[in-house]
Tab-separated table of C-alpha atoms and ligand atoms in Angstrom:
chain	number	residue	atom	x	y	z
T	58	UNK	CA	-0.375	10.876	25.752
T	59	UNK	CA	-4.161	10.833	26.048
T	60	UNK	CA	-6.522	11.615	23.212
T	61	UNK	CA	-8.041	14.473	25.079
T	62	UNK	CA	-4.733	16.214	25.679
T	63	UNK	CA	-5.100	19.726	24.442
T	64	UNK	CA	-2.735	20.340	21.552
T	65	UNK	CA	-2.311	23.948	22.487
T	66	UNK	CA	-0.455	22.963	25.632
T	67	UNK	CA	2.310	21.746	23.304
T	68	UNK	CA	4.269	23.589	20.718
T	69	UNK	CA	2.411	23.856	17.379
T	70	UNK	CA	5.687	24.042	15.570
T	71	UNK	CA	7.989	21.246	14.463
T	72	UNK	CA	10.373	20.361	11.653
T	73	UNK	CA	7.931	17.905	10.080
T	74	UNK	CA	4.155	17.738	10.424
T	75	UNK	CA	2.876	14.327	9.342
T	76	UNK	CA	-0.801	14.164	8.369
T	77	UNK	CA	-2.446	10.793	9.059
T	78	UNK	CA	-1.652	7.774	11.235
T	79	UNK	CA	-2.072	4.960	8.736
T	80	UNK	CA	0.819	2.692	7.755
T	81	UNK	CA	2.532	5.518	5.824
T	82	UNK	CA	2.267	8.196	8.529
T	83	UNK	CA	3.225	5.887	11.393
T	84	UNK	CA	6.266	4.359	9.691
T	85	UNK	CA	7.388	7.845	8.696
T	86	UNK	CA	6.797	9.172	12.218
T	87	UNK	CA	8.778	6.330	13.798
T	88	UNK	CA	11.745	6.681	11.432
T	89	UNK	CA	11.886	10.464	11.851
T	90	UNK	CA	11.662	10.196	15.621
T	91	UNK	CA	14.381	7.531	15.700
T	92	UNK	CA	16.617	9.781	13.588
T	93	UNK	CA	16.113	12.588	16.095
T	94	UNK	CA	13.966	14.726	13.783
T	95	UNK	CA	11.411	16.893	15.567
T	96	UNK	CA	8.016	15.819	14.205
T	97	UNK	CA	4.360	15.419	15.087
T	98	UNK	CA	1.507	13.313	13.642
T	99	UNK	CA	-1.969	14.833	13.289
T	100	UNK	CA	-4.738	12.241	12.927
T	101	UNK	CA	-8.385	13.021	12.238
T	102	UNK	CA	-9.814	9.821	13.764
T	103	UNK	CA	-9.723	8.493	17.320
T	104	UNK	CA	-7.068	6.034	18.442
T	105	UNK	CA	-9.587	3.188	18.707
T	106	UNK	CA	-10.887	3.869	15.199
T	107	UNK	CA	-7.376	3.806	13.740
T	108	UNK	CA	-6.590	0.540	15.513
T	109	UNK	CA	-9.716	-1.313	14.394
T	110	UNK	CA	-10.043	-0.307	10.719
T	111	UNK	CA	-9.796	-3.608	8.795
T	112	UNK	CA	-8.282	-3.184	5.350
T	113	UNK	CA	-5.136	-4.820	3.960
T	114	UNK	CA	-3.649	-8.124	5.001
T	115	UNK	CA	-1.054	-9.206	2.472
T	116	UNK	CA	2.401	-7.797	3.103
T	117	UNK	CA	5.060	-8.115	0.412
T	118	UNK	CA	8.547	-9.475	1.237
T	119	UNK	CA	10.057	-6.032	0.740
T	120	UNK	CA	7.575	-4.521	3.208
T	121	UNK	CA	8.541	-7.152	5.765
T	122	UNK	CA	12.239	-6.377	5.156
T	123	UNK	CA	11.625	-2.656	5.753
T	124	UNK	CA	9.704	-3.375	8.948
T	125	UNK	CA	12.433	-5.788	10.122
T	126	UNK	CA	15.168	-3.272	9.327
T	127	UNK	CA	13.602	-0.844	11.782
T	128	UNK	CA	12.596	-3.342	14.472
T	129	UNK	CA	8.880	-3.125	13.585
T	130	UNK	CA	8.182	-6.721	12.571
T	131	UNK	CA	7.906	-8.515	15.933
T	132	UNK	CA	4.094	-8.645	15.914
T	133	UNK	CA	3.811	-9.875	12.375
T	134	UNK	CA	6.397	-12.590	12.982
T	135	UNK	CA	4.663	-13.642	16.200
T	136	UNK	CA	1.063	-13.533	15.012
T	137	UNK	CA	1.152	-13.403	11.198
T	138	UNK	CA	1.575	-16.276	8.801
T	139	UNK	CA	3.398	-16.898	5.557
T	140	UNK	CA	1.339	-17.379	2.432
T	141	UNK	CA	2.608	-18.438	-0.978
T	142	UNK	CA	-0.184	-20.135	-2.919
T	143	UNK	CA	-3.038	-18.834	-5.001
T	144	UNK	CA	-5.759	-20.810	-6.659
T	145	UNK	CA	-7.709	-19.734	-9.724
T	146	UNK	CA	-11.049	-21.464	-10.157
T	147	UNK	CA	-12.604	-21.439	-13.600
T	148	UNK	CA	-14.921	-23.545	-15.694
T	149	UNK	CA	-11.802	-25.465	-16.747
T	150	UNK	CA	-11.002	-26.506	-13.186
T	151	UNK	CA	-8.420	-25.309	-10.688
T	152	UNK	CA	-5.066	-23.693	-11.345
T	153	UNK	CA	-2.885	-23.649	-8.247
T	154	UNK	CA	0.235	-21.503	-8.335
T	155	UNK	CA	2.792	-21.841	-5.558
T	156	UNK	CA	3.965	-18.317	-6.263
T	157	UNK	CA	6.092	-18.267	-3.103
T	158	UNK	CA	8.350	-20.810	-4.797
T	159	UNK	CA	8.239	-19.192	-8.253
T	160	UNK	CA	10.061	-16.110	-9.548
T	161	UNK	CA	12.036	-14.578	-6.669
T	162	UNK	CA	10.874	-17.441	-4.400
T	163	UNK	CA	9.307	-15.306	-1.671
T	164	UNK	CA	5.835	-15.552	-0.127
T	165	UNK	CA	3.570	-12.885	1.372
T	166	UNK	CA	3.104	-12.420	5.086
T	167	UNK	CA	-0.526	-12.262	6.120
T	168	UNK	CA	-1.081	-9.841	8.977
T	169	UNK	CA	-4.198	-7.665	9.247
T	170	UNK	CA	-3.484	-3.995	8.653
T	171	UNK	CA	-5.223	-2.930	11.877
T	172	UNK	CA	-2.844	-5.148	13.862
T	173	UNK	CA	0.157	-3.681	12.068
T	174	UNK	CA	-1.148	-0.161	12.744
T	175	UNK	CA	-1.688	-1.068	16.417
T	176	UNK	CA	1.918	-2.318	16.651
T	177	UNK	CA	3.307	0.762	14.903
T	178	UNK	CA	1.324	3.120	17.096
T	179	UNK	CA	2.453	1.387	20.304
T	180	UNK	CA	6.063	1.551	19.110
T	181	UNK	CA	5.772	5.229	18.201
T	182	UNK	CA	4.283	6.132	21.600
T	183	UNK	CA	6.902	4.024	23.415
T	184	UNK	CA	9.586	6.063	21.671
T	185	UNK	CA	7.919	9.223	22.959
T	186	UNK	CA	6.491	10.240	19.580
T	187	UNK	CA	3.930	13.055	19.463
T	188	UNK	CA	0.530	12.278	17.994
T	189	UNK	CA	-2.757	14.169	18.187
T	190	UNK	CA	-5.933	12.192	17.569
T	191	UNK	CA	-9.221	13.841	16.662
T	192	UNK	CA	-7.240	16.577	14.923
T	193	UNK	CA	-8.379	17.089	11.355
T	194	UNK	CA	-6.091	18.826	8.908
T	195	UNK	CA	-8.190	21.202	6.811
T	196	UNK	CA	-5.647	22.752	4.485
T	197	UNK	CA	-1.888	23.021	3.931
T	198	UNK	CA	-0.769	26.571	3.241
T	199	UNK	CA	2.427	28.251	2.046
T	200	UNK	CA	3.965	25.000	0.769
T	201	UNK	CA	5.980	27.201	-1.608
T	202	UNK	CA	7.568	29.133	1.250
T	203	UNK	CA	10.159	28.290	3.889
T	204	UNK	CA	7.552	27.795	6.617
T	205	UNK	CA	4.433	25.916	5.460
T	206	UNK	CA	1.504	25.559	7.825
T	207	UNK	CA	-1.458	23.284	8.396
T	208	UNK	CA	-4.800	24.607	9.585
T	209	UNK	CA	-6.638	22.074	11.718
T	210	UNK	CA	-9.909	21.508	13.494
T	211	UNK	CA	-8.925	20.458	17.019
T	212	UNK	CA	-10.808	17.846	19.096
T	213	UNK	CA	-12.903	20.556	20.781
T	214	UNK	CA	-13.856	22.007	17.378
T	215	UNK	CA	-11.614	25.045	17.618
T	216	UNK	CA	-9.221	25.963	14.801
T	217	UNK	CA	-5.436	25.783	15.198
T	218	UNK	CA	-2.389	26.360	13.056
T	219	UNK	CA	0.667	24.102	12.912
T	220	UNK	CA	3.858	25.303	11.306
T	221	UNK	CA	6.709	23.184	10.023
T	222	UNK	CA	9.671	23.075	7.711
T	223	UNK	CA	8.079	20.187	5.774
T	224	UNK	CA	4.591	18.654	5.639
T	225	UNK	CA	4.129	14.956	4.863
T	226	UNK	CA	0.682	14.222	3.440
T	227	UNK	CA	-0.019	10.634	4.540
T	228	UNK	CA	-3.732	11.295	5.006
T	229	UNK	CA	-5.159	9.042	2.327
T	230	UNK	CA	-7.313	9.693	-0.703
T	231	UNK	CA	-9.700	12.204	0.918
T	232	UNK	CA	-7.130	14.012	3.035
T	233	UNK	CA	-6.091	17.654	3.280
T	234	UNK	CA	-2.816	17.119	1.391
T	235	UNK	CA	-4.636	16.259	-1.825
T	236	UNK	CA	-7.051	19.146	-1.319
T	237	UNK	CA	-4.140	21.550	-0.940
T	238	UNK	CA	-2.301	20.716	-4.163
T	239	UNK	CA	-1.470	23.678	-6.408
T	240	UNK	CA	-3.095	23.972	-9.860
T	241	UNK	CA	0.049	22.469	-11.475
T	242	UNK	CA	-0.494	19.062	-9.846
T	243	UNK	CA	-1.924	16.422	-12.129
T	244	UNK	CA	-4.197	13.606	-11.001
T	245	UNK	CA	-4.135	10.721	-13.478
T	246	UNK	CA	-7.367	8.830	-12.887
T	247	UNK	CA	-8.554	5.494	-14.256
T	248	UNK	CA	-11.756	3.543	-13.663
T	249	UNK	CA	-11.368	-0.215	-14.200
T	250	UNK	CA	-15.156	-0.350	-14.703
T	251	UNK	CA	-15.658	-2.969	-12.010
T	252	UNK	CA	-17.248	-2.788	-8.542
T	253	UNK	CA	-16.640	-5.145	-5.607
T	254	UNK	CA	-18.610	-5.961	-2.506
T	255	UNK	CA	-15.919	-6.473	0.156
T	256	UNK	CA	-16.868	-8.749	3.046
T	257	UNK	CA	-15.239	-9.649	6.319
T	258	UNK	CA	-16.561	-12.952	7.624
T	259	UNK	CA	-16.260	-14.387	11.096
T	260	UNK	CA	-15.151	-17.748	9.767
T	261	UNK	CA	-11.866	-19.587	9.292
T	262	UNK	CA	-10.360	-19.605	5.793
T	263	UNK	CA	-11.982	-22.154	3.511
T	264	UNK	CA	-8.933	-22.904	1.426
T	265	UNK	CA	-5.202	-22.903	2.031
T	266	UNK	CA	-4.676	-20.389	-0.766
T	267	UNK	CA	-5.780	-17.004	-2.018
T	268	UNK	CA	-8.875	-17.962	-4.021
T	269	UNK	CA	-9.705	-16.186	-7.281
T	270	UNK	CA	-12.903	-17.460	-8.893
T	271	UNK	CA	-13.689	-16.490	-12.443
T	272	UNK	CA	-17.325	-17.134	-13.243
T	273	UNK	CA	-20.064	-16.059	-15.651
T	274	UNK	CA	-21.780	-14.334	-12.717
T	275	UNK	CA	-18.609	-12.358	-12.045
T	276	UNK	CA	-15.482	-12.585	-9.921
T	277	UNK	CA	-15.362	-13.913	-6.343
T	278	UNK	CA	-12.315	-13.777	-4.075
T	279	UNK	CA	-11.192	-15.458	-0.862
T	280	UNK	CA	-8.328	-14.133	1.270
T	281	UNK	CA	-7.270	-15.413	4.675
T	282	UNK	CA	-6.828	-12.801	7.408
T	283	UNK	CA	-6.568	-14.740	10.685
T	284	UNK	CA	-7.531	-18.223	11.912
T	285	UNK	CA	-11.064	-16.899	12.603
T	286	UNK	CA	-11.586	-14.144	10.054
T	287	UNK	CA	-11.622	-14.328	6.253
T	288	UNK	CA	-12.065	-11.660	3.607
T	289	UNK	CA	-14.332	-12.390	0.642
T	290	UNK	CA	-15.082	-10.296	-2.408
T	291	UNK	CA	-17.963	-10.458	-4.885
T	292	UNK	CA	-17.991	-8.564	-8.136
T	293	UNK	CA	-21.035	-6.360	-7.668
T	294	UNK	CA	-23.473	-4.388	-9.779
T	295	UNK	CA	-22.322	-0.770	-9.644
T	296	UNK	CA	-24.758	1.408	-7.706
T	297	UNK	CA	-26.268	-1.480	-5.701
T	298	UNK	CA	-26.023	-0.834	-1.954
T	299	UNK	CA	-23.917	-3.162	0.217
T	300	UNK	CA	-26.932	-4.326	2.219
T	301	UNK	CA	-29.049	-5.237	-0.829
T	302	UNK	CA	-28.623	-8.974	-0.271
T	303	UNK	CA	-29.263	-10.974	2.931
T	304	UNK	CA	-26.328	-12.998	4.301
T	305	UNK	CA	-27.766	-16.287	3.056
T	306	UNK	CA	-27.865	-15.035	-0.542
T	307	UNK	CA	-24.289	-13.743	-0.326
T	308	UNK	CA	-22.986	-17.105	0.900
T	309	UNK	CA	-25.038	-18.948	-1.739
T	310	UNK	CA	-23.567	-16.758	-4.465
T	311	UNK	CA	-20.028	-17.190	-3.089
T	312	UNK	CA	-20.628	-20.963	-3.211
T	313	UNK	CA	-21.720	-20.749	-6.838
T	314	UNK	CA	-18.832	-18.578	-8.028
T	315	UNK	CA	-16.199	-20.396	-5.944
T	316	UNK	CA	-17.636	-23.676	-7.326
T	317	UNK	CA	-18.073	-25.164	-3.869
T	318	UNK	CA	-19.810	-28.199	-5.348
T	319	UNK	CA	-16.630	-29.187	-7.201
T	320	UNK	CA	-13.966	-27.970	-4.781
T	321	UNK	CA	-15.479	-28.188	-1.321
T	322	UNK	CA	-17.821	-26.027	0.766
T	323	UNK	CA	-17.031	-22.593	2.139
T	324	UNK	CA	-16.977	-22.272	5.921
T	325	UNK	CA	-19.780	-19.837	6.585
T	326	UNK	CA	-19.940	-17.357	9.422
T	327	UNK	CA	-21.441	-14.043	10.455
T	328	UNK	CA	-20.569	-11.162	8.137
T	329	UNK	CA	-18.763	-8.615	10.278
T	330	UNK	CA	-18.386	-5.933	7.631
T	331	UNK	CA	-19.635	-5.113	4.141
T	332	UNK	CA	-18.461	-2.350	1.864
T	333	UNK	CA	-18.947	-1.526	-1.790
T	334	UNK	CA	-16.123	0.027	-3.730
T	335	UNK	CA	-15.468	0.784	-7.356
T	336	UNK	CA	-12.134	-0.424	-8.671
T	337	UNK	CA	-10.711	2.952	-9.564
T	338	UNK	CA	-7.152	4.138	-9.304
T	339	UNK	CA	-5.152	7.309	-9.600
T	340	UNK	CA	-1.663	8.754	-9.402
T	341	UNK	CA	-0.747	12.286	-8.337
T	342	UNK	CA	2.161	13.690	-10.247
T	343	UNK	CA	4.537	14.991	-8.960
T	344	UNK	CA	4.524	13.862	-5.324
T	345	UNK	CA	6.318	16.976	-4.149
T	346	UNK	CA	4.965	20.513	-4.129
T	347	UNK	CA	7.480	22.784	-2.458
T	348	UNK	CA	7.603	21.620	1.151
T	349	UNK	CA	4.586	19.311	0.845
T	350	UNK	CA	5.263	15.630	0.103
T	351	UNK	CA	2.674	12.923	-0.554
T	352	UNK	CA	2.998	9.265	0.479
T	353	UNK	CA	0.737	6.212	0.556
T	354	UNK	CA	-2.864	6.479	-0.626
T	355	UNK	CA	-2.501	10.272	-0.715
T	356	UNK	CA	0.071	9.790	-3.479
T	357	UNK	CA	-1.602	7.031	-5.407
T	358	UNK	CA	-4.675	4.889	-5.123
T	359	UNK	CA	-4.658	1.316	-6.358
T	360	UNK	CA	-7.543	-1.065	-6.900
T	361	UNK	CA	-7.175	-3.788	-4.232
T	362	UNK	CA	-7.009	-6.606	-6.844
T	363	UNK	CA	-3.242	-7.053	-6.372
T	364	UNK	CA	-2.867	-5.955	-2.719
T	365	UNK	CA	-0.278	-3.235	-3.320
T	366	UNK	CA	-1.525	-0.135	-1.466
T	367	UNK	CA	-0.235	-0.747	2.051
T	368	UNK	CA	3.041	-2.052	0.663
T	369	UNK	CA	3.671	1.075	-1.374
T	370	UNK	CA	2.722	3.165	1.661
T	371	UNK	CA	5.480	1.555	3.772
T	372	UNK	CA	8.065	1.795	0.991
T	373	UNK	CA	7.328	5.482	0.351
T	374	UNK	CA	7.401	6.245	4.069
T	375	UNK	CA	10.918	4.811	4.335
T	376	UNK	CA	12.118	6.737	1.266
T	377	UNK	CA	10.589	9.970	2.558
T	378	UNK	CA	12.024	9.471	6.059
T	379	UNK	CA	15.537	9.012	4.629
T	380	UNK	CA	15.167	12.058	2.398
T	381	UNK	CA	13.795	14.299	5.178
T	382	UNK	CA	16.488	13.137	7.590
T	383	UNK	CA	19.229	13.865	5.039
T	384	UNK	CA	17.778	17.326	4.474
T	385	UNK	CA	17.165	18.275	8.105
T	386	UNK	CA	20.128	16.590	9.787
T	387	UNK	CA	22.760	17.003	7.071
T	388	UNK	CA	21.508	19.732	4.765
T	389	UNK	CA	21.531	17.283	1.839
T	390	UNK	CA	18.358	17.763	-0.218
T	391	UNK	CA	19.165	15.339	-3.063
T	392	UNK	CA	16.805	12.708	-1.589
T	393	UNK	CA	13.937	15.185	-1.428
T	394	UNK	CA	14.622	16.285	-5.013
T	395	UNK	CA	14.515	12.674	-6.240
T	396	UNK	CA	11.675	11.473	-3.994
T	397	UNK	CA	8.839	11.921	-6.463
T	398	UNK	CA	10.554	10.194	-9.400
T	399	UNK	CA	11.739	7.281	-7.256
T	400	UNK	CA	8.265	6.642	-5.888
T	401	UNK	CA	6.504	7.123	-9.208
T	402	UNK	CA	8.597	4.363	-10.798
T	403	UNK	CA	7.305	1.923	-8.141
T	404	UNK	CA	3.771	3.307	-8.313
T	405	UNK	CA	3.405	2.933	-12.092
T	406	UNK	CA	4.831	-0.605	-11.921
T	407	UNK	CA	2.237	-1.469	-9.252
T	408	UNK	CA	-0.530	0.220	-11.262
T	409	UNK	CA	0.426	-1.753	-14.369
T	410	UNK	CA	0.314	-5.100	-12.582
T	411	UNK	CA	-2.895	-4.184	-10.758
T	412	UNK	CA	-4.494	-3.369	-14.116
T	413	UNK	CA	-3.290	-6.690	-15.551
T	414	UNK	CA	-4.662	-8.544	-12.529
T	415	UNK	CA	-7.982	-6.712	-12.765
T	416	UNK	CA	-8.340	-7.741	-16.402
T	417	UNK	CA	-7.391	-11.311	-15.521
T	418	UNK	CA	-10.088	-11.550	-12.861
T	419	UNK	CA	-12.982	-9.842	-14.645
T	420	UNK	CA	-14.456	-9.913	-18.062
T	421	UNK	CA	-15.404	-6.307	-18.780
T	422	UNK	CA	-19.098	-6.096	-17.873
T	423	UNK	CA	-21.582	-5.577	-20.699
T	424	UNK	CA	-24.683	-7.056	-22.336
T	425	UNK	CA	-24.352	-10.784	-22.975
T	426	UNK	CA	-24.492	-10.484	-26.743
T	427	UNK	CA	-22.154	-7.528	-26.844
T	428	UNK	CA	-19.184	-8.241	-29.104
T	429	UNK	CA	-16.875	-6.314	-26.762
T	430	UNK	CA	-17.849	-8.524	-23.841
T	431	UNK	CA	-17.116	-11.687	-25.812
T	432	UNK	CA	-13.770	-10.289	-26.904
T	433	UNK	CA	-12.728	-9.410	-23.355
T	434	UNK	CA	-13.887	-12.764	-21.975
T	435	UNK	CA	-11.822	-14.524	-24.643
T	436	UNK	CA	-8.759	-12.448	-23.745
T	437	UNK	CA	-9.325	-13.318	-20.097
T	438	UNK	CA	-9.399	-17.062	-20.921
T	439	UNK	CA	-6.266	-16.706	-23.020
T	440	UNK	CA	-4.428	-14.921	-20.192
T	441	UNK	CA	-5.304	-17.756	-17.832
T	442	UNK	CA	-4.279	-20.399	-20.368
T	443	UNK	CA	-0.886	-18.738	-20.658
T	444	UNK	CA	-0.537	-18.657	-16.876
T	445	UNK	CA	-1.494	-22.336	-16.760
T	446	UNK	CA	1.026	-23.470	-19.365
T	447	UNK	CA	4.009	-21.100	-19.329
T	448	UNK	CA	6.572	-21.350	-16.550
T	449	UNK	CA	8.047	-18.047	-17.679
T	450	UNK	CA	4.652	-16.403	-17.320
T	451	UNK	CA	4.262	-17.973	-13.860
T	452	UNK	CA	7.646	-16.587	-12.762
T	453	UNK	CA	6.685	-13.156	-14.116
T	454	UNK	CA	3.399	-13.370	-12.189
T	455	UNK	CA	5.152	-14.337	-8.934
T	456	UNK	CA	7.704	-11.537	-9.267
T	457	UNK	CA	5.019	-8.924	-9.793
T	458	UNK	CA	2.541	-10.383	-7.324
T	459	UNK	CA	4.895	-10.200	-4.346
T	460	UNK	CA	6.907	-7.197	-5.535
T	461	UNK	CA	6.539	-3.487	-4.988
U	668	RFL	P1	-4.603	5.205	5.332
U	668	RFL	O1	-4.424	3.835	5.886
U	668	RFL	O2	-5.881	5.527	4.645
U	668	RFL	O3	-4.343	6.227	6.504
U	668	RFL	C1	-4.593	7.595	6.321
U	668	RFL	C2	-4.867	8.182	7.692
U	668	RFL	O4	-5.085	9.581	7.551
U	668	RFL	C3	-6.200	9.949	8.353
U	668	RFL	N1	-6.762	11.186	7.760
U	668	RFL	C4	-6.538	12.415	8.250
U	668	RFL	N2	-5.829	12.834	9.321
U	668	RFL	C5	-5.771	14.176	9.540
U	668	RFL	N3	-6.421	15.083	8.762
U	668	RFL	C6	-7.143	14.695	7.682
U	668	RFL	N4	-7.771	15.604	6.916
U	668	RFL	C7	-7.232	13.306	7.400
U	668	RFL	N5	-7.838	12.576	6.431
U	668	RFL	C8	-7.550	11.304	6.668
U	668	RFL	C9	-7.130	8.761	8.308
U	668	RFL	O5	-8.026	8.756	9.414
U	668	RFL	C10	-6.112	7.615	8.351
U	668	RFL	O6	-5.826	7.219	9.674
U	668	RFL	O7	-3.453	5.555	4.273
U	668	RFL	P2	-1.932	5.055	4.124
U	668	RFL	O8	-1.185	5.197	5.406
U	668	RFL	O9	-1.449	5.718	2.914
U	668	RFL	O10	-2.070	3.448	3.873
U	668	RFL	C11	-2.662	2.972	2.688
U	668	RFL	C12	-3.367	1.646	2.973
U	668	RFL	O11	-4.256	1.807	4.051
U	668	RFL	C13	-4.139	1.136	1.732
U	668	RFL	O12	-3.383	1.350	0.564
U	668	RFL	C14	-4.436	-0.367	1.823
U	668	RFL	O13	-5.352	-0.635	2.859
U	668	RFL	C15	-4.980	-0.889	0.475
U	668	RFL	N6	-5.394	-2.310	0.588
U	668	RFL	C16	-4.451	-3.320	0.567
U	668	RFL	N7	-3.136	-3.001	0.430
U	668	RFL	C17	-2.202	-3.994	0.484
U	668	RFL	O14	-1.007	-3.684	0.347
U	668	RFL	N8	-2.528	-5.315	0.689
U	668	RFL	C18	-3.845	-5.712	0.840
U	668	RFL	O15	-4.116	-6.893	1.060
U	668	RFL	C19	-4.866	-4.684	0.746
U	668	RFL	N9	-6.181	-4.991	0.920
U	668	RFL	C20	-6.748	-2.621	0.764
U	668	RFL	C21	-7.128	-3.987	0.942
U	668	RFL	C22	-7.735	-1.628	0.789
U	668	RFL	C23	-9.063	-1.970	0.944
U	668	RFL	N10	-10.035	-0.928	0.938
U	668	RFL	C24	-9.846	0.229	1.754
U	668	RFL	C25	-10.768	-0.750	-0.261
U	668	RFL	C26	-8.463	-4.326	1.121
U	668	RFL	C27	-9.434	-3.322	1.131
U	668	RFL	C28	-10.882	-3.717	1.339
């Protein structure tokens, strides 16, 4: 199918309309198609945009198992790598945790999200799945009725209407699904009070571990992506634009916070991407509104401190695919009835650990002499001391770090 194919030459009706072709929408689309459920994916962006958007990289063991179960893990096994060590750098030295050998004894797989999305998309198209790029969902209507619909802006700018039995909102935090929620839906929102500058550097990883630096200047992070590309993070003054510092200053500051003088230099390279984001999170409750179901970032947004978002997206997509298949192929709606509660249990667990991780990595910002700042910095040191000395705490960390 080409991007320019006019949607109106195809039927605008299907059993399931899936909004969004991120990890959630694509896994859902593939599983529905494989189960013989008539479905279509509507994606606002172009195919090339979807395939090049660099975001996540750390896939949890359970995510890999889901992808393997459905024959979707070939690319990540061929080109990804296993990763099971993290290194905290503080004024007290280094703390290395081989988390892949602690707790459940399972590492992450590192595979850039855009490569996973590229694999999923190719698989979906090979199966004959229907997808419409450049098609923006504007609103979901009649989710309370038997035949909900989605109003879209088509690639040529004209409006269209898609009808379905169910609508799966996998269109992220700013998508139409969230905009279409009824007044009864609750959005629980939390601001961790921290901002990050996220960087993608054209340079090989500088350490053989996920690096978490805790420093008076603020947090710095290092995460491998591929042999030639590494993600870095700098805790950042809220409101400061991403381009406020020249590259040289960014690398110098990363050196300071990562304590390059003590632990070895960072391998510098051109900065391919910069983005500023506040560490905020939210949860929509419930995740079902009549015939509209939310999955992935549309359901819940997590701060990236613990790398959970893409993993939850894949898990929820599998749960939703099973539930929709049971309902449409067998008339059994128990899975759909339980979908929201099942997902929310995972989501709140991930939110709790992400919050813990965020507090571990950052002292709450504030004036230097502020008593609250001292208190939070002391708690942060105590948390790290416990992680350094308690095997039980290390096992707990490993279980939560790789789990969803
Ligand atoms: P996505 O990936 O945002 O895909 C949603 C899709 O919907 C489309 N869309 C629409 N389509 C039609 N109509 C509309 N009105 C639409 N509005 C939007 C969009 O174009 C898009 O294609 O959501 P999904 O599938 O729920 O997947 C979620 C993940 O992308 C996200 O949680 C992760 O990237 C979060 N995350 C990480 N998660 C991990 O598990 N491990 C990591 O290592 C990790 N690192 C990260 C991250 C997120 C980051 N950002 C974005 C802050 C690192 C970063 C920097």
